[in-house]
Amino acid sequence: MSMKLKKLMLALTLTFVGVSLVACATAERGVKPTPMAIQEQGSFAVGGSVVTVPGAYALNSRAPEGQTYHGDHAYVFYQVPKNARKLPLVLWHGFGQFSKTWESTPDGREGYQNLFLRRDYSVYVIDQPRRGNAGRGTVGATITPTPDEQFWFNMFRVGAWPDFYPGVQFSKEPEALNQYFRQMTPDTGPIDIGVNSAAVVALFDRIGPGILVTHSHSGGMGWDAVMKSDKIRGVASYEPGSNFVFPEGEAPAPVTSKFGDLKAVSVPLADFMKLTRIPIIIYYGDNIPSEPSEDLGRDQWRIRLEMARKWADAVNRHGGDVTVVHLPEVGVHGNTHFPFSDLNNVAVADLLSAWLKEKRLD
Amino acid sequence: MSMKLKKLMLALTLTFVGVSLVACATAERGVKPTPMAIQEQGSFAVGGSVVTVPGAYALNSRAPEGQTYHGDHAYVFYQVPKNARKLPLVLWHGFGQFSKTWESTPDGREGYQNLFLRRDYSVYVIDQPRRGNAGRGTVGATITPTPDEQFWFNMFRVGAWPDFYPGVQFSKEPEALNQYFRQMTPDTGPIDIGVNSAAVVALFDRIGPGILVTHSHSGGMGWDAVMKSDKIRGVASYEPGSNFVFPEGEAPAPVTSKFGDLKAVSVPLADFMKLTRIPIIIYYGDNIPSEPSEDLGRDQWRIRLEMARKWADAVNRHGGDVTVVHLPEVGVHGNTHFPFSDLNNVAVADLLSAWLKEKRLD
């Protein structure tokens, strides 16, 4: 895409955001939202594997002989609105999170689940294998509750505890932080990129073509899913954090931070090329500096944004269509690591809507 | 309630079931269901506690000093239909289960979540603390996947593996069993009746008066919640399995089974009396014998039904309003431990609707 086209697109997008902010202001004046017409909703497990213990099962026995164990599936809650658009959105949470990421925001407003249902998209919200409602994994785990929330407050760029970043798009009501911390949930087994992406591939096999929306840790796992599925027609990735895959021989040097480096990952060129066949957009929020910072949260996302740009260049060099949007550069300020649930999430959703329209994915 | 009244109620209920079976048959002929008009939906954490580690938090540190840990909340997904009835239903899963209990059935039909939204009830579906999406508990756990599904197939009275009970209301499609086994999920911390009932009490404090619907293990925890909350206006309990509470000095002897006895639990009379202030209905399904059985599944539910009857008598003796319905006795056959998701769940829901109407809880 030429710079001229990019600028035109940006201008159109900002206009759209402006219109939507008016709509948002109306909602904020206390107008009851219109009911959503849900044609169908439900839940299911998808993907996974089965452990079978040899032997014959003896009635009444609790011994494992002859018994099975189904695990490693994803759990999916889906809603299809009346007059749904053709391509559904599949919403995949990040590290330590579950479906809640896309549901009510920490301060109780509508998240992407509702916002995009209202925009006539079918919405599939997943819990990845060994997380949340998909807790039945085939590998065990020991869960040790460890007080860590002030670290995540910083890592998720809400602020540097106990201070919020100035202008951050996060409610100062104590209940918002209470909800935010409680939307974390432990792994019930080791995180396994292959198991996770296989379950998401199985989901697309079940529901057909659609758009994958990822966040943070699922960003990198999403590239894995795209390389294994021909049904993912586009990806929107919010702040992907790891597993940036490059063709063998083209991986850049690690990007370095005093808090921990980020390495590129090599994959066969043939796999990588699958990433060039669909439009991909990547968003990063605010408070990500271009120079090293003494603040871990800022610095860890600095290196991730830097790697994402290298990655976009690599995919585009091979004929792909990746756009990296650093939100402050398009005039959207104050976003944390969770732009889709931040106070300005309607404006953030409008950017996604505009991109989906531009790429004819709507 | 006199026997005459009971018989009249039963006759009315059966008529209602008959009407509904016609409606159900229409749906089965492939008529697309009407879209649901959802006025509002979302999710939140409720209840729980906060662990705070003394000390000052040092920016960038992962050490626990000065950090917090929020856990032991319940997670709630709620939907409010357009023109909702006054009292919502709060749906609480059983042992080893989560919200899925009430969502799509194992064979993919609508569960209580949808059925009662369509009947204009607001529906709050919970994951209890340390289970599913409420996985962040303040006490650790070690999760060891253990093949056990043939045991649960029997314990949940689907059959005696590998045979289904004759006439059982469970789909013979292999995918139904696949989904059924995957709707189990491990505990991420020890089960604590006090923690769990406190979270449910906090939910009613937040949403106001409503009706509690429990299943199996949550049945007994539900009595605990009723004793701690003045906002629970009625309880429907499917196959409660434990924690049958009696006034001190009135607890009956344990009911015995070769597979394990069931003990009554004693509580102060003043607490017990709170159970006499609201209408309560208890349902048990089929394949529960009145005499000891060599089949663990049948025998374990034999003693639970027996204890439930003693419990109902105790509550009613103190002025309460508890009805125990053994479904085959009212002409509803083949139900497993999960009547609300069995193949005849519309008829089972109709019984609940009729009871809610009779008790003016609708």
XYZ file of C-alpha atoms in Angstrom, chain A residues 96-341:
246
model
C -3.102 -15.580 32.092
C -6.473 -14.504 30.713
C -9.639 -16.190 29.415
C -12.825 -15.242 27.544
C -13.402 -12.366 29.986
C -10.911 -10.325 27.946
C -13.652 -9.728 25.364
C -16.698 -9.579 27.638
C -17.697 -6.742 29.995
C -14.813 -4.344 30.544
C -13.287 -4.038 34.038
C -15.445 -0.937 34.604
C -18.567 -2.757 33.386
C -19.054 -1.393 29.879
C -19.517 -3.512 26.760
C -16.449 -5.270 25.410
C -15.760 -6.609 21.916
C -18.182 -9.516 22.370
C -21.156 -7.151 22.557
C -19.758 -4.371 20.396
C -19.264 -6.682 17.419
C -22.524 -8.566 17.951
C -24.157 -5.158 17.674
C -22.230 -4.669 14.437
C -23.790 -7.896 13.116
C -20.784 -10.173 13.456
C -21.141 -13.692 14.812
C -18.775 -13.866 17.760
C -16.938 -16.962 19.002
C -15.121 -16.391 22.294
C -12.656 -19.070 23.290
C -10.837 -20.322 26.355
C -7.656 -21.929 25.080
C -6.768 -25.477 26.168
C -5.767 -25.742 29.847
C -7.222 -22.331 30.741
C -10.517 -21.261 32.298
C -13.445 -23.381 31.159
C -11.129 -25.497 29.004
C -9.397 -26.645 32.172
C -9.375 -30.383 31.456
C -5.873 -30.897 30.080
C -4.006 -34.161 29.558
C -0.911 -32.885 31.421
C -0.981 -31.948 35.082
C 0.040 -28.746 36.821
C 0.760 -27.392 40.239
C -0.940 -24.095 40.908
C 0.734 -21.846 43.455
C -1.061 -18.559 44.082
C 1.622 -15.872 44.073
C 0.835 -12.204 44.720
C 1.819 -10.560 41.425
C -0.813 -7.978 40.556
C 1.327 -4.875 40.942
C 3.737 -6.436 38.432
C 0.921 -7.027 35.936
C -0.465 -3.523 36.534
C 2.845 -2.331 35.148
C 3.373 -5.044 32.512
C -0.106 -4.329 31.127
C 0.809 -0.626 31.071
C -1.945 0.653 33.315
C 0.782 2.503 35.179
C 3.753 2.195 37.518
C 2.190 1.042 40.791
C 0.613 2.770 42.633
C 0.362 5.452 39.946
C -1.746 5.264 36.835
C 0.012 6.572 33.733
C -1.240 10.113 33.031
C -4.186 10.017 30.674
C -4.446 6.242 30.745
C -7.729 4.898 29.374
C -8.489 2.921 32.527
C -11.137 3.718 35.131
C -9.907 5.040 38.476
C -12.854 3.386 40.279
C -11.403 0.785 42.686
C -13.942 -1.785 41.477
C -12.424 -1.631 37.975
C -9.046 -2.812 39.290
C -10.783 -5.438 41.417
C -12.465 -6.845 38.309
C -9.267 -6.485 36.271
C -7.181 -8.539 38.676
C -9.894 -11.196 38.939
C -9.957 -11.648 35.171
C -6.655 -13.504 35.454
C -6.828 -17.278 35.895
C -4.086 -19.887 36.206
C -3.023 -22.514 33.688
C -4.264 -25.980 34.546
C -1.441 -27.489 32.482
C 1.654 -26.335 30.593
C 1.069 -23.836 27.778
C 1.639 -25.706 24.513
C 1.553 -23.593 21.342
C 0.925 -26.664 19.172
C -1.985 -27.883 21.303
C -3.489 -24.403 21.417
C -3.209 -23.600 17.725
C -4.517 -27.093 16.844
C -7.669 -26.426 18.861
C -8.173 -23.093 17.108
C -7.621 -24.738 13.715
C -10.241 -27.336 14.708
C -12.609 -24.501 15.581
C -12.255 -22.948 12.114
C -12.690 -26.410 10.566
C -15.981 -26.651 12.438
C -17.362 -23.171 11.776
C -15.800 -22.392 8.390
C -13.998 -19.267 7.219
C -13.664 -16.406 9.659
C -11.511 -13.697 11.166
C -9.155 -14.348 14.052
C -8.719 -11.652 16.700
C -5.820 -12.248 19.066
C -4.314 -10.554 22.085
C -0.775 -10.610 23.434
C 0.305 -14.236 23.879
C -2.288 -15.549 21.430
C -0.838 -13.228 18.776
C 2.108 -15.499 18.164
C -0.005 -18.620 18.527
C -2.335 -17.050 15.978
C 0.464 -16.988 13.358
C 0.873 -20.696 14.103
C -2.853 -21.259 13.505
C -2.745 -19.323 10.216
C 0.131 -21.520 9.042
C -2.023 -24.610 9.762
C -5.422 -23.478 8.495
C -6.798 -22.239 5.172
C -9.972 -20.954 6.835
C -8.568 -17.889 8.591
C -9.370 -15.015 6.219
C -7.816 -12.200 8.225
C -6.153 -11.526 11.573
C -6.395 -8.552 13.889
C -3.802 -8.843 16.619
C -3.709 -6.585 19.674
C -0.204 -6.231 21.069
C 1.209 -9.605 20.011
C 4.005 -10.438 22.422
C 5.985 -13.437 21.208
C 6.496 -16.119 18.558
C 7.223 -13.708 15.709
C 8.018 -16.208 12.956
C 10.460 -15.490 10.121
C 11.600 -17.652 7.212
C 14.688 -19.691 8.021
C 17.723 -17.528 7.324
C 15.776 -14.283 7.599
C 15.260 -14.055 11.346
C 16.561 -10.754 12.719
C 18.774 -10.511 15.780
C 16.969 -10.470 19.139
C 15.698 -7.073 20.240
C 17.198 -6.323 23.593
C 15.907 -4.934 26.848
C 17.527 -4.813 30.264
C 14.419 -6.672 31.457
C 14.723 -9.565 28.988
C 15.345 -9.886 25.252
C 12.878 -10.975 22.594
C 14.049 -13.547 20.058
C 12.684 -14.103 16.566
C 11.515 -17.614 15.682
C 12.479 -19.410 12.455
C 10.051 -21.482 10.400
C 10.291 -23.052 6.923
C 9.648 -20.527 4.153
C 6.694 -22.554 2.844
C 4.933 -22.186 6.205
C 5.805 -18.516 6.493
C 4.366 -17.825 3.047
C 0.888 -18.728 4.324
C 1.031 -15.545 6.378
C 1.298 -13.520 3.179
C -2.060 -14.696 1.814
C -4.384 -12.841 4.170
C -4.657 -9.289 5.464
C -3.283 -8.799 8.967
C -3.467 -5.762 11.205
C -1.550 -5.275 14.429
C -2.343 -2.654 17.057
C -0.235 -1.390 19.945
C -1.397 1.076 22.573
C 0.199 4.035 24.294
C 3.152 4.495 26.652
C 5.479 2.496 24.453
C 8.682 4.523 24.043
C 11.055 4.305 21.100
C 14.105 4.442 23.380
C 14.960 2.099 26.309
C 13.067 2.823 29.513
C 13.702 2.073 33.187
C 10.043 1.033 33.451
C 9.677 -2.676 32.661
C 6.159 -2.355 31.260
C 7.169 0.357 28.819
C 10.413 -1.358 27.872
C 9.000 -4.837 27.301
C 6.426 -3.456 24.878
C 9.051 -1.265 23.210
C 10.911 -4.372 22.066
C 7.709 -6.136 21.054
C 6.554 -3.225 18.910
C 10.021 -3.108 17.366
C 9.919 -6.828 16.547
C 6.362 -6.532 15.197
C 7.572 -3.897 12.745
C 10.425 -6.115 11.591
C 7.941 -8.950 11.243
C 5.480 -6.856 9.220
C 8.313 -5.802 6.919
C 9.302 -9.446 6.417
C 5.769 -10.575 5.580
C 5.181 -7.610 3.285
C 8.554 -8.169 1.571
C 7.232 -11.611 0.650
C 4.037 -10.185 -0.783
C 1.920 -10.008 2.365
C -0.451 -7.354 3.686
C 0.452 -6.519 7.276
C -0.268 -3.130 8.831
C 1.155 -2.117 12.204
C -0.811 0.626 13.919
C 0.759 2.319 16.923
C -2.417 3.913 18.221
C -0.924 7.229 19.425
C 0.419 7.754 15.895
C -3.163 7.757 14.587
C -4.329 10.064 17.351
C -5.695 7.465 19.755
C -4.077 8.044 23.128
C -3.828 6.482 26.549
C -4.337 2.834 25.635
C -3.033 0.036 27.836
C -2.159 -3.483 26.788
C -5.945 -4.088 26.483
C -7.104 -1.452 23.974
C -10.338 -3.392 23.244
C -11.527 -2.980 26.834
